[in-house]
mmCIF file of C-alpha atoms in Angstrom:
data_model
loop_
_atom_site.group_PDB
_atom_site.id
_atom_site.type_symbol
_atom_site.label_atom_id
_atom_site.label_comp_id
_atom_site.label_asym_id
_atom_site.label_seq_id
_atom_site.Cartn_x
_atom_site.Cartn_y
_atom_site.Cartn_z
ATOM 1 C CA UNK A 171 0.246 -0.148 -0.321
ATOM 2 C CA UNK A 172 1.234 3.472 -0.580
ATOM 3 C CA UNK A 173 1.085 4.372 3.127
ATOM 4 C CA UNK A 174 3.523 1.470 3.530
ATOM 5 C CA UNK A 175 5.993 2.656 1.228
ATOM 6 C CA UNK A 176 6.209 6.002 2.659
ATOM 7 C CA UNK A 177 6.657 4.907 6.238
ATOM 8 C CA UNK A 178 9.699 2.379 5.042
ATOM 9 C CA UNK A 179 11.788 4.413 2.769
ATOM 10 C CA UNK A 180 11.969 7.555 0.530
ATOM 11 C CA UNK A 181 10.031 7.128 -2.964
ATOM 12 C CA UNK A 182 12.380 6.068 -5.496
ATOM 13 C CA UNK A 183 12.019 8.599 -8.233
ATOM 14 C CA UNK A 184 13.671 11.377 -5.853
ATOM 15 C CA UNK A 185 17.415 11.304 -6.554
ATOM 16 C CA UNK A 186 20.066 10.647 -3.640
ATOM 17 C CA UNK A 187 21.856 14.114 -3.299
ATOM 18 C CA UNK A 188 25.380 14.086 -3.919
ATOM 19 C CA UNK A 189 26.375 15.257 -0.803
ATOM 20 C CA UNK A 190 26.705 12.107 0.897
ATOM 21 C CA UNK A 191 29.293 14.066 2.911
ATOM 22 C CA UNK A 192 26.620 15.961 4.755
ATOM 23 C CA UNK A 193 27.424 15.520 8.361
ATOM 24 C CA UNK A 194 25.072 12.706 10.536
ATOM 25 C CA UNK A 195 23.130 15.734 12.191
ATOM 26 C CA UNK A 196 21.384 16.989 8.897
ATOM 27 C CA UNK A 197 20.502 13.562 8.063
ATOM 28 C CA UNK A 198 19.410 13.298 11.800
ATOM 29 C CA UNK A 199 17.105 16.216 12.017
ATOM 30 C CA UNK A 200 15.878 14.871 8.159
ATOM 31 C CA UNK A 201 14.623 12.307 9.770
ATOM 32 C CA UNK A 202 13.468 13.821 13.168
ATOM 33 C CA UNK A 203 11.520 16.221 10.690
ATOM 34 C CA UNK A 204 9.928 13.579 8.770
ATOM 35 C CA UNK A 205 8.876 11.691 11.985
ATOM 36 C CA UNK A 206 7.166 14.529 13.713
ATOM 37 C CA UNK A 207 5.499 15.959 10.274
ATOM 38 C CA UNK A 208 4.273 12.351 9.571
ATOM 39 C CA UNK A 209 2.847 11.571 13.229
ATOM 40 C CA UNK A 210 1.810 15.045 13.846
ATOM 41 C CA UNK A 211 -1.606 14.817 14.391
ATOM 42 C CA UNK A 212 -2.355 17.241 17.073
ATOM 43 C CA UNK A 213 -3.158 20.193 15.043
ATOM 44 C CA UNK A 214 -5.094 18.358 11.821
ATOM 45 C CA UNK A 215 -6.998 16.144 14.104
ATOM 46 C CA UNK A 216 -7.722 19.183 17.237
ATOM 47 C CA UNK A 217 -11.052 20.085 15.706
ATOM 48 C CA UNK A 218 -12.177 16.678 16.025
ATOM 49 C CA UNK A 219 -11.348 16.580 19.345
ATOM 50 C CA UNK A 220 -13.151 19.155 20.432
ATOM 51 C CA UNK A 221 -16.286 18.056 18.522
ATOM 52 C CA UNK A 222 -16.307 14.834 20.904
ATOM 53 C CA UNK A 223 -16.199 17.613 23.586
ATOM 54 C CA UNK A 224 -19.130 19.066 22.122
ATOM 55 C CA UNK A 225 -17.863 22.511 22.288
ATOM 56 C CA UNK A 226 -19.953 24.967 20.303
ATOM 57 C CA UNK A 227 -18.609 26.383 17.150
ATOM 58 C CA UNK A 228 -17.662 29.574 19.037
ATOM 59 C CA UNK A 229 -15.243 27.513 21.637
ATOM 60 C CA UNK A 230 -13.716 25.692 19.552
ATOM 61 C CA UNK A 231 -13.022 28.895 16.669
ATOM 62 C CA UNK A 232 -11.477 30.278 20.647
ATOM 63 C CA UNK A 233 -9.376 26.842 21.271
ATOM 64 C CA UNK A 234 -7.934 26.608 17.487
ATOM 65 C CA UNK A 235 -7.284 30.402 17.706
ATOM 66 C CA UNK A 236 -5.216 29.617 20.793
ATOM 67 C CA UNK A 237 -3.219 27.205 18.853
ATOM 68 C CA UNK A 238 -2.388 29.564 16.330
ATOM 69 C CA UNK A 239 -1.100 31.992 18.522
ATOM 70 C CA UNK A 240 0.837 29.454 20.729
ATOM 71 C CA UNK A 241 2.542 28.531 17.184
ATOM 72 C CA UNK A 242 3.036 32.298 16.704
ATOM 73 C CA UNK A 243 4.709 32.822 19.632
ATOM 74 C CA UNK A 244 6.929 29.233 19.624
ATOM 75 C CA UNK A 245 8.253 30.474 16.074
ATOM 76 C CA UNK A 246 9.704 33.795 17.885
ATOM 77 C CA UNK A 247 10.818 32.330 21.294
ATOM 78 C CA UNK A 248 12.776 29.123 20.071
ATOM 79 C CA UNK A 249 14.439 30.921 17.544
ATOM 80 C CA UNK A 250 15.645 33.496 19.822
ATOM 81 C CA UNK A 251 16.044 30.732 22.742
ATOM 82 C CA UNK A 252 18.448 28.238 20.177
ATOM 83 C CA UNK A 253 20.478 31.181 19.852
ATOM 84 C CA UNK A 254 20.986 31.992 23.945
ATOM 85 C CA UNK A 255 20.467 28.435 24.896
ATOM 86 C CA UNK A 256 22.103 26.543 22.140
ATOM 87 C CA UNK A 257 20.443 24.324 19.436
ATOM 88 C CA UNK A 258 20.150 21.279 21.017
ATOM 89 C CA UNK A 259 19.136 22.937 24.443
ATOM 90 C CA UNK A 260 15.877 24.537 22.770
ATOM 91 C CA UNK A 261 15.140 20.805 20.766
ATOM 92 C CA UNK A 262 15.113 19.189 23.633
ATOM 93 C CA UNK A 263 12.892 21.228 25.640
ATOM 94 C CA UNK A 264 10.508 21.894 23.463
ATOM 95 C CA UNK A 265 10.285 18.265 22.403
ATOM 96 C CA UNK A 266 9.875 17.321 26.068
ATOM 97 C CA UNK A 267 7.578 19.787 26.532
ATOM 98 C CA UNK A 268 5.283 18.933 23.993
ATOM 99 C CA UNK A 269 5.654 15.088 25.125
ATOM 100 C CA UNK A 270 4.086 15.764 28.204
ATOM 101 C CA UNK A 271 1.382 18.352 27.225
ATOM 102 C CA UNK A 272 -0.066 16.849 23.983
ATOM 103 C CA UNK A 273 -1.254 13.825 26.559
ATOM 104 C CA UNK A 274 -3.104 16.177 28.968
ATOM 105 C CA UNK A 275 -4.592 17.488 25.241
ATOM 106 C CA UNK A 276 -6.079 14.386 24.912
ATOM 107 C CA UNK A 277 -7.089 13.916 28.466
ATOM 108 C CA UNK A 278 -8.353 17.342 29.735
ATOM 109 C CA UNK A 279 -12.356 18.300 29.348
ATOM 110 C CA UNK A 280 -12.732 21.568 30.419
ATOM 111 C CA UNK A 281 -12.784 24.524 28.086
ATOM 112 C CA UNK A 282 -10.645 26.865 30.149
ATOM 113 C CA UNK A 283 -7.902 23.939 30.661
ATOM 114 C CA UNK A 284 -7.971 22.660 26.840
ATOM 115 C CA UNK A 285 -7.435 26.152 25.642
ATOM 116 C CA UNK A 286 -4.386 26.259 27.792
ATOM 117 C CA UNK A 287 -2.794 23.062 27.033
ATOM 118 C CA UNK A 288 -3.910 24.027 23.323
ATOM 119 C CA UNK A 289 -1.994 26.924 23.588
ATOM 120 C CA UNK A 290 0.979 25.141 25.152
ATOM 121 C CA UNK A 291 0.877 22.695 22.413
ATOM 122 C CA UNK A 292 0.703 25.331 19.505
ATOM 123 C CA UNK A 293 3.614 26.687 21.082
ATOM 124 C CA UNK A 294 6.276 23.258 20.303
ATOM 125 C CA UNK A 295 4.137 22.022 17.712
ATOM 126 C CA UNK A 296 6.345 23.665 14.998
ATOM 127 C CA UNK A 297 9.337 24.675 16.702
ATOM 128 C CA UNK A 298 11.935 22.602 15.600
ATOM 129 C CA UNK A 299 11.295 24.776 12.468
ATOM 130 C CA UNK A 300 13.739 27.568 12.846
ATOM 131 C CA UNK A 301 16.144 25.501 15.035
ATOM 132 C CA UNK A 302 16.925 23.400 11.835
ATOM 133 C CA UNK A 303 16.940 25.965 9.699
ATOM 134 C CA UNK A 304 19.882 27.398 12.169
ATOM 135 C CA UNK A 305 21.344 24.380 12.500
ATOM 136 C CA UNK A 306 21.943 23.703 8.930
ATOM 137 C CA UNK A 307 23.069 27.164 8.160
ATOM 138 C CA UNK A 308 25.367 26.451 11.102
ATOM 139 C CA UNK A 309 26.690 23.437 9.362
ATOM 140 C CA UNK A 310 26.939 24.126 5.719
ATOM 141 C CA UNK A 311 28.439 26.982 4.463
ATOM 142 C CA UNK A 312 27.581 26.845 1.010
ATOM 143 C CA UNK A 313 24.402 28.213 -0.079
ATOM 144 C CA UNK A 314 23.723 25.359 -2.899
ATOM 145 C CA UNK A 315 24.300 23.007 0.062
ATOM 146 C CA UNK A 316 21.969 24.554 2.257
ATOM 147 C CA UNK A 317 18.981 25.032 -0.241
ATOM 148 C CA UNK A 318 19.243 21.260 -1.615
ATOM 149 C CA UNK A 319 18.738 20.161 1.846
ATOM 150 C CA UNK A 320 15.814 22.441 2.566
ATOM 151 C CA UNK A 321 14.639 20.839 -0.592
ATOM 152 C CA UNK A 322 14.857 17.682 0.895
ATOM 153 C CA UNK A 323 13.251 18.959 4.098
ATOM 154 C CA UNK A 324 10.531 20.707 2.466
ATOM 155 C CA UNK A 325 9.684 17.382 0.511
ATOM 156 C CA UNK A 326 9.843 15.448 4.332
ATOM 157 C CA UNK A 327 7.264 17.576 5.323
ATOM 158 C CA UNK A 328 4.812 17.710 2.404
ATOM 159 C CA UNK A 329 5.130 13.758 2.311
ATOM 160 C CA UNK A 330 4.962 13.788 6.415
ATOM 161 C CA UNK A 331 1.757 15.433 5.807
ATOM 162 C CA UNK A 332 -0.129 13.848 3.429
ATOM 163 C CA UNK A 333 0.957 10.745 5.757
ATOM 164 C CA UNK A 334 -0.680 12.533 8.856
ATOM 165 C CA UNK A 335 -3.969 12.329 7.310
ATOM 166 C CA UNK A 336 -4.113 9.403 5.548
ATOM 167 C CA UNK A 337 -2.700 7.394 8.663
ATOM 168 C CA UNK A 338 -4.653 9.645 10.943
ATOM 169 C CA UNK A 339 -8.018 8.901 9.696
ATOM 170 C CA UNK A 340 -6.892 5.553 9.603
ATOM 171 C CA UNK A 341 -6.184 5.299 12.942
ATOM 172 C CA UNK A 342 -8.573 7.258 14.083
ATOM 173 C CA UNK A 343 -11.656 4.615 13.650
ATOM 174 C CA UNK A 344 -9.669 2.064 15.254
ATOM 175 C CA UNK A 345 -8.084 3.862 18.646
ATOM 176 C CA UNK A 346 -9.776 6.769 18.839
ATOM 177 C CA UNK A 347 -8.823 10.188 18.763
ATOM 178 C CA UNK A 348 -7.168 10.800 21.711
ATOM 179 C CA UNK A 349 -4.823 8.280 20.762
ATOM 180 C CA UNK A 350 -3.569 10.355 18.147
ATOM 181 C CA UNK A 351 -2.074 12.684 20.713
ATOM 182 C CA UNK A 352 -0.362 10.081 22.451
ATOM 183 C CA UNK A 353 1.433 8.355 19.390
ATOM 184 C CA UNK A 354 2.177 12.719 18.455
ATOM 185 C CA UNK A 355 3.862 12.858 22.026
ATOM 186 C CA UNK A 356 6.012 9.494 21.160
ATOM 187 C CA UNK A 357 7.210 11.037 17.954
ATOM 188 C CA UNK A 358 8.270 13.984 20.204
ATOM 189 C CA UNK A 359 10.203 11.894 22.161
ATOM 190 C CA UNK A 360 11.701 10.005 19.465
ATOM 191 C CA UNK A 361 13.007 13.137 17.953
ATOM 192 C CA UNK A 362 14.640 14.333 21.277
ATOM 193 C CA UNK A 363 16.075 11.272 21.668
ATOM 194 C CA UNK A 364 17.786 12.294 17.812
ATOM 195 C CA UNK A 365 18.492 15.296 19.767
ATOM 196 C CA UNK A 366 20.344 13.946 21.994
ATOM 197 C CA UNK A 367 21.997 11.493 20.141
ATOM 198 C CA UNK A 368 23.473 13.826 17.060
ATOM 199 C CA UNK A 369 23.478 17.208 18.335
ATOM 200 C CA UNK A 370 26.608 18.775 20.035
ATOM 201 C CA UNK A 371 25.798 21.501 23.097
ATOM 202 C CA UNK A 372 26.954 24.580 22.296
ATOM 203 C CA UNK A 373 29.735 25.866 24.025
ATOM 204 C CA UNK A 374 29.404 28.982 26.035
ATOM 205 C CA UNK A 375 28.635 32.542 24.508
ATOM 206 C CA UNK A 376 32.200 34.054 24.515
ATOM 207 C CA UNK A 377 30.262 37.461 24.439
ATOM 208 C CA UNK A 378 27.421 40.084 24.935
ATOM 209 C CA UNK A 379 27.996 41.024 21.189
ATOM 210 C CA UNK A 380 27.399 37.421 20.434
ATOM 211 C CA UNK A 381 23.669 37.517 21.406
ATOM 212 C CA UNK A 382 20.574 38.029 19.466
ATOM 213 C CA UNK A 383 19.138 41.074 20.268
ATOM 214 C CA UNK A 384 15.162 41.011 18.988
ATOM 215 C CA UNK A 385 15.666 45.193 18.533
ATOM 216 C CA UNK A 386 18.217 44.949 16.087
ATOM 217 C CA UNK A 387 16.307 42.208 13.906
ATOM 218 C CA UNK A 388 12.773 44.217 14.038
ATOM 219 C CA UNK A 389 15.102 46.867 12.927
ATOM 220 C CA UNK A 390 16.401 45.347 9.689
ATOM 221 C CA UNK A 391 14.271 46.381 7.118
ATOM 222 C CA UNK A 392 15.120 43.646 4.830
ATOM 223 C CA UNK A 393 13.799 41.194 7.177
ATOM 224 C CA UNK A 394 10.794 43.109 7.275
ATOM 225 C CA UNK A 395 10.112 42.948 3.863
ATOM 226 C CA UNK A 396 11.129 38.910 3.414
ATOM 227 C CA UNK A 397 8.391 38.518 6.244
ATOM 228 C CA UNK A 398 5.760 40.810 4.453
ATOM 229 C CA UNK A 399 6.113 39.372 1.266
ATOM 230 C CA UNK A 400 6.236 35.834 2.258
ATOM 231 C CA UNK A 401 3.219 36.087 4.677
ATOM 232 C CA UNK A 402 0.898 36.871 1.284
ATOM 233 C CA UNK A 403 2.730 33.977 -0.741
ATOM 234 C CA UNK A 404 2.114 31.953 2.693
ATOM 235 C CA UNK A 405 -1.151 33.080 2.824
ATOM 236 C CA UNK A 406 -2.187 31.301 -0.350
ATOM 237 C CA UNK A 407 -0.015 28.393 0.668
ATOM 238 C CA UNK A 408 -1.799 27.540 4.182
ATOM 239 C CA UNK A 409 -5.018 27.959 1.958
ATOM 240 C CA UNK A 410 -4.504 24.583 0.798
ATOM 241 C CA UNK A 411 -5.317 23.165 4.211
ATOM 242 C CA UNK A 412 -7.166 25.429 5.843
ATOM 243 C CA UNK A 413 -9.528 27.424 3.181
ATOM 244 C CA UNK A 414 -9.758 24.481 0.730
ATOM 245 C CA UNK A 415 -11.863 22.507 3.097
ATOM 246 C CA UNK A 416 -14.463 25.436 3.691
ATOM 247 C CA UNK A 417 -14.526 26.161 -0.413
ATOM 248 C CA UNK A 418 -15.386 22.313 -0.833
ATOM 249 C CA UNK A 419 -18.012 21.878 2.059
ATOM 250 C CA UNK A 420 -19.604 25.160 -0.026
ATOM 251 C CA UNK A 421 -19.571 23.271 -3.234
ATOM 252 C CA UNK A 422 -21.111 19.860 -1.210
ATOM 253 C CA UNK A 423 -18.295 17.854 -1.425
ATOM 254 C CA UNK A 424 -17.132 16.104 1.873
ATOM 255 C CA UNK A 425 -13.932 15.283 3.546
ATOM 256 C CA UNK A 426 -13.722 12.114 1.706
ATOM 257 C CA UNK A 427 -12.958 14.439 -1.905
ATOM 258 C CA UNK A 428 -10.842 16.999 0.308
ATOM 259 C CA UNK A 429 -8.282 13.743 0.923
ATOM 260 C CA UNK A 430 -8.206 13.129 -2.301
ATOM 261 C CA UNK A 431 -6.929 16.998 -3.096
ATOM 262 C CA UNK A 432 -4.239 15.724 -0.641
ATOM 263 C CA UNK A 433 -3.087 12.864 -2.229
ATOM 264 C CA UNK A 434 -2.715 14.599 -5.306
ATOM 265 C CA UNK A 435 -0.806 17.522 -3.739
ATOM 266 C CA UNK A 436 1.441 14.411 -2.517
ATOM 267 C CA UNK A 437 1.875 12.777 -5.870
ATOM 268 C CA UNK A 438 2.756 16.484 -7.311
ATOM 269 C CA UNK A 439 5.226 17.237 -4.800
ATOM 270 C CA UNK A 440 7.001 14.056 -5.277
ATOM 271 C CA UNK A 441 7.042 14.455 -9.093
ATOM 272 C CA UNK A 442 8.339 17.969 -9.395
ATOM 273 C CA UNK A 443 10.883 18.221 -6.253
ATOM 274 C CA UNK A 444 13.465 15.782 -8.375
ATOM 275 C CA UNK A 445 12.930 18.881 -10.579
ATOM 276 C CA UNK A 446 13.001 21.704 -8.456
ATOM 277 C CA UNK A 447 15.208 21.239 -5.975
ATOM 278 C CA UNK A 448 18.191 20.572 -8.011
ATOM 279 C CA UNK A 449 17.496 23.507 -10.592
ATOM 280 C CA UNK A 450 17.132 25.906 -7.168
ATOM 281 C CA UNK A 451 20.323 24.253 -5.501
ATOM 282 C CA UNK A 452 22.120 25.395 -8.662
ATOM 283 C CA UNK A 453 20.943 28.753 -8.538
ATOM 284 C CA UNK A 454 21.813 29.811 -4.738
ATOM 285 C CA UNK A 455 25.384 29.379 -6.227
ATOM 286 C CA UNK A 456 24.653 32.664 -7.215
ATOM 287 C CA UNK A 457 25.781 36.280 -6.273
ATOM 288 C CA UNK A 458 22.624 37.581 -6.420
ATOM 289 C CA UNK A 459 19.867 36.356 -3.641
ATOM 290 C CA UNK A 460 16.638 34.364 -4.768
ATOM 291 C CA UNK A 461 14.143 37.294 -4.766
ATOM 292 C CA UNK A 462 13.030 36.357 -8.227
ATOM 293 C CA UNK A 463 12.218 32.968 -7.341
ATOM 294 C CA UNK A 464 10.490 34.248 -4.423
ATOM 295 C CA UNK A 465 8.251 36.491 -6.225
ATOM 296 C CA UNK A 466 7.870 33.825 -9.241
ATOM 297 C CA UNK A 467 6.377 31.390 -6.346
ATOM 298 C CA UNK A 468 3.941 33.862 -5.004
ATOM 299 C CA UNK A 469 2.696 34.183 -8.373
ATOM 300 C CA UNK A 470 2.290 30.603 -8.730
ATOM 301 C CA UNK A 471 0.638 30.087 -5.573
ATOM 302 C CA UNK A 472 -1.843 32.784 -6.180
ATOM 303 C CA UNK A 473 -2.558 31.461 -9.444
ATOM 304 C CA UNK A 474 -3.261 27.845 -8.179
ATOM 305 C CA UNK A 475 -5.490 29.013 -4.701
ATOM 306 C CA UNK A 476 -7.179 31.486 -7.156
ATOM 307 C CA UNK A 477 -8.125 28.848 -9.421
ATOM 308 C CA UNK A 478 -9.384 26.871 -6.535
ATOM 309 C CA UNK A 479 -12.518 30.027 -6.422
ATOM 310 C CA UNK A 480 -13.420 28.271 -9.955
ATOM 311 C CA UNK A 481 -13.680 25.130 -9.231
ATOM 312 C CA UNK A 482 -16.632 22.665 -8.202
ATOM 313 C CA UNK A 483 -15.497 19.312 -8.415
ATOM 314 C CA UNK A 484 -13.069 16.950 -6.689
ATOM 315 C CA UNK A 485 -10.953 17.142 -9.721
ATOM 316 C CA UNK A 486 -11.149 21.021 -10.101
ATOM 317 C CA UNK A 487 -9.747 21.449 -6.891
ATOM 318 C CA UNK A 488 -7.161 18.965 -6.958
ATOM 319 C CA UNK A 489 -5.770 20.669 -10.269
ATOM 320 C CA UNK A 490 -6.367 24.161 -8.231
ATOM 321 C CA UNK A 491 -3.829 22.013 -5.766
ATOM 322 C CA UNK A 492 -1.522 20.703 -8.054
ATOM 323 C CA UNK A 493 -1.050 23.991 -9.721
ATOM 324 C CA UNK A 494 0.174 25.513 -6.461
ATOM 325 C CA UNK A 495 2.606 22.705 -5.668
ATOM 326 C CA UNK A 496 5.459 23.877 -7.361
ATOM 327 C CA UNK A 497 5.093 27.849 -5.917
ATOM 328 C CA UNK A 498 5.308 26.076 -3.227
ATOM 329 C CA UNK A 499 8.644 24.437 -3.470
ATOM 330 C CA UNK A 500 10.634 27.017 -4.592
ATOM 331 C CA UNK A 501 8.733 29.398 -1.743
ATOM 332 C CA UNK A 502 10.474 27.356 1.285
ATOM 333 C CA UNK A 503 13.825 27.074 -0.633
ATOM 334 C CA UNK A 504 13.710 30.947 -2.315
ATOM 335 C CA UNK A 505 12.764 32.168 1.287
ATOM 336 C CA UNK A 506 15.152 30.113 3.515
ATOM 337 C CA UNK A 507 18.105 31.367 0.768
ATOM 338 C CA UNK A 508 17.779 34.920 1.636
ATOM 339 C CA UNK A 509 17.113 33.864 5.578
ATOM 340 C CA UNK A 510 20.697 32.651 5.541
ATOM 341 C CA UNK A 511 21.980 35.764 3.464
ATOM 342 C CA UNK A 512 20.598 38.525 5.619
ATOM 343 C CA UNK A 513 20.693 36.552 8.777
ATOM 344 C CA UNK A 514 24.175 37.246 11.292
ATOM 345 C CA UNK A 515 25.636 34.215 12.663
ATOM 346 C CA UNK A 516 24.761 34.639 16.151
ATOM 347 C CA UNK A 517 21.218 35.132 15.088
ATOM 348 C CA UNK A 518 20.355 32.558 12.694
ATOM 349 C CA UNK A 519 17.859 30.864 14.753
ATOM 350 C CA UNK A 520 15.878 34.102 15.707
ATOM 351 C CA UNK A 521 15.654 35.545 11.887
ATOM 352 C CA UNK A 522 14.469 31.825 11.288
ATOM 353 C CA UNK A 523 12.080 32.160 14.226
ATOM 354 C CA UNK A 524 11.276 35.517 12.716
ATOM 355 C CA UNK A 525 10.261 34.282 9.511
ATOM 356 C CA UNK A 526 9.047 30.790 10.767
ATOM 357 C CA UNK A 527 6.038 33.126 12.434
ATOM 358 C CA UNK A 528 5.149 34.375 9.124
ATOM 359 C CA UNK A 529 4.107 30.641 8.700
ATOM 360 C CA UNK A 530 1.802 30.715 11.900
ATOM 361 C CA UNK A 531 -0.054 34.010 10.803
ATOM 362 C CA UNK A 532 -0.607 32.736 7.590
ATOM 363 C CA UNK A 533 -2.434 29.735 9.021
ATOM 364 C CA UNK A 534 -4.435 32.408 10.923
ATOM 365 C CA UNK A 535 -4.850 34.715 8.644
ATOM 366 C CA UNK A 536 -6.147 32.459 5.353
ATOM 367 C CA UNK A 537 -9.226 30.677 6.804
ATOM 368 C CA UNK A 538 -10.298 34.118 7.784
ATOM 369 C CA UNK A 539 -10.091 35.369 4.834
ATOM 370 C CA UNK A 540 -11.941 32.375 3.190
ATOM 371 C CA UNK A 541 -14.470 32.874 5.543
ATOM 372 C CA UNK A 542 -14.979 36.710 5.085
ATOM 373 C CA UNK A 543 -14.814 36.114 1.101
ATOM 374 C CA UNK A 544 -17.513 33.007 1.256
ATOM 375 C CA UNK A 545 -19.858 35.648 3.538
ATOM 376 C CA UNK A 546 -19.703 38.788 0.995
ATOM 377 C CA UNK A 547 -19.138 37.316 -2.296
ATOM 378 C CA UNK A 548 -19.062 33.656 -2.543
ATOM 379 C CA UNK A 549 -15.957 31.315 -4.288
ATOM 380 C CA UNK A 550 -15.374 34.047 -6.946
ATOM 381 C CA UNK A 551 -14.045 36.646 -4.221
ATOM 382 C CA UNK A 552 -12.545 33.979 -2.271
ATOM 383 C CA UNK A 553 -10.567 32.789 -5.452
ATOM 384 C CA UNK A 554 -10.029 37.040 -6.168
ATOM 385 C CA UNK A 555 -8.581 37.825 -3.176
ATOM 386 C CA UNK A 556 -6.554 34.879 -2.716
ATOM 387 C CA UNK A 557 -5.059 35.936 -5.990
ATOM 388 C CA UNK A 558 -4.523 39.314 -4.777
ATOM 389 C CA UNK A 559 -2.532 38.022 -2.003
ATOM 390 C CA UNK A 560 -0.498 36.197 -4.244
ATOM 391 C CA UNK A 561 0.396 39.447 -6.280
ATOM 392 C CA UNK A 562 0.775 41.425 -3.390
ATOM 393 C CA UNK A 563 3.922 39.147 -2.018
ATOM 394 C CA UNK A 564 5.005 39.423 -5.814
ATOM 395 C CA UNK A 565 4.978 43.134 -5.570
ATOM 396 C CA UNK A 566 6.659 43.319 -2.086
ATOM 397 C CA UNK A 567 9.619 41.749 -3.825
ATOM 398 C CA UNK A 568 10.457 44.420 -5.660
ATOM 399 C CA UNK A 569 11.692 46.818 -3.024
ATOM 400 C CA UNK A 570 12.975 43.822 -1.118
ATOM 401 C CA UNK A 571 15.155 43.328 -4.269
ATOM 402 C CA UNK A 572 16.348 46.997 -4.858
ATOM 403 C CA UNK A 573 17.386 46.649 -1.069
ATOM 404 C CA UNK A 574 19.685 43.658 -1.101
ATOM 405 C CA UNK A 575 21.443 44.970 -4.959
ATOM 406 C CA UNK A 576 22.407 48.449 -2.705
ATOM 407 C CA UNK A 577 23.754 46.070 -0.702
ATOM 408 C CA UNK A 578 25.167 42.769 -2.890
ATOM 409 C CA UNK A 579 24.982 39.993 -0.711
ATOM 410 C CA UNK A 580 26.869 37.277 -2.153
ATOM 411 C CA UNK A 581 26.840 33.735 -1.700
ATOM 412 C CA UNK A 582 28.734 32.501 1.000
ATOM 413 C CA UNK A 583 31.136 30.185 -0.237
ATOM 414 C CA UNK A 584 33.171 27.458 2.087
ATOM 415 C CA UNK A 585 35.333 27.824 4.757
ATOM 416 C CA UNK A 586 38.579 26.519 4.896
ATOM 417 C CA UNK A 587 39.198 22.973 5.113
ATOM 418 C CA UNK A 588 41.399 24.556 8.829
ATOM 419 C CA UNK A 589 38.510 25.918 10.058
ATOM 420 C CA UNK A 590 35.730 24.056 10.142
ATOM 421 C CA UNK A 591 32.193 26.043 10.850
ATOM 422 C CA UNK A 592 31.200 25.240 14.619
ATOM 423 C CA UNK A 593 27.972 23.425 14.792
ATOM 424 C CA UNK A 594 26.251 25.545 17.538
ATOM 425 C CA UNK A 595 23.555 23.132 19.081
#
């Protein structure tokens, strides 16, 4: 069965990277990312757990919003902590916290307790993202190597997300929704053990100058423009798993139909990643940052999810999702390239966390935008507003490109062999 193939080995069509010289920590973090994403049932199945508890729609909305707010806080906090306390310590702390919090979320029943547990679960649910980004930048000095790893990471996340839906739906009917949260907690324990085995502890900070500063980061206009452009593009991308079900429900299509769109989306990722990832990794070798690719990704995402406003069948929605996939692949690799180029070495986690917070905001904004559009103009307005968000993301890349051109940020080159890059974990 396809699910078994995903569990046992990576799909054959995806080429093995030329860099078998990647340090073990890179392979370990890719495996850990796939593990917690593939078994990351907490967020996708949280609404079903809340329905079991008999909460009203308003209460469910507040709890889901609390999870999203926690996600936002987690990106900002964990990125900063990974620079201050170390990559390994922060990853271990968040995964252990998740291992305790998710079973609590599965057990508590009062609205106040569930809301508090949902917020904490949101903080740690995607906490590994900025930490892994920072470790990749610490470990691989070549922008091409970083782009290739980030391509594989995006591939693992997408295949893992498809596995979450398929496996979660299968297990929910057999073991119950609550047990899915325990399985998610076990996956977090697994990632913690991976971090403990393969990541090195951070050495003590040498000076105050090495400490990351939110004030300095928030004063960086490059980071602001990159984050705003990414937010617009990610609002389109988040629509694939937040707004799309709302549109399909309006057309009378059930959850099984939505499941097919995710299968088609995952198939598109498997088919296109072997083509796009090597090309993007070669593009990262150039001196010029990948602003043009970021703009292109925003336009493609806007066009794909905008086309969903014209769809009315499972096939139509599946095609819209497939059209958006190349934009999503390009977006994450191009944005990672830009974050790596503009972030100071001592603040890589902080910059990655600030950028990662745009995904959390997009997860909140996408369904709100879709709900407003459906209430005021139906599917066509929903498609139009999503396409407009894609256009806005591309437009914001114009001043970003001008700003980066003035500063001429060349691609980083490998350091001499006698001065290896320390892995600050």
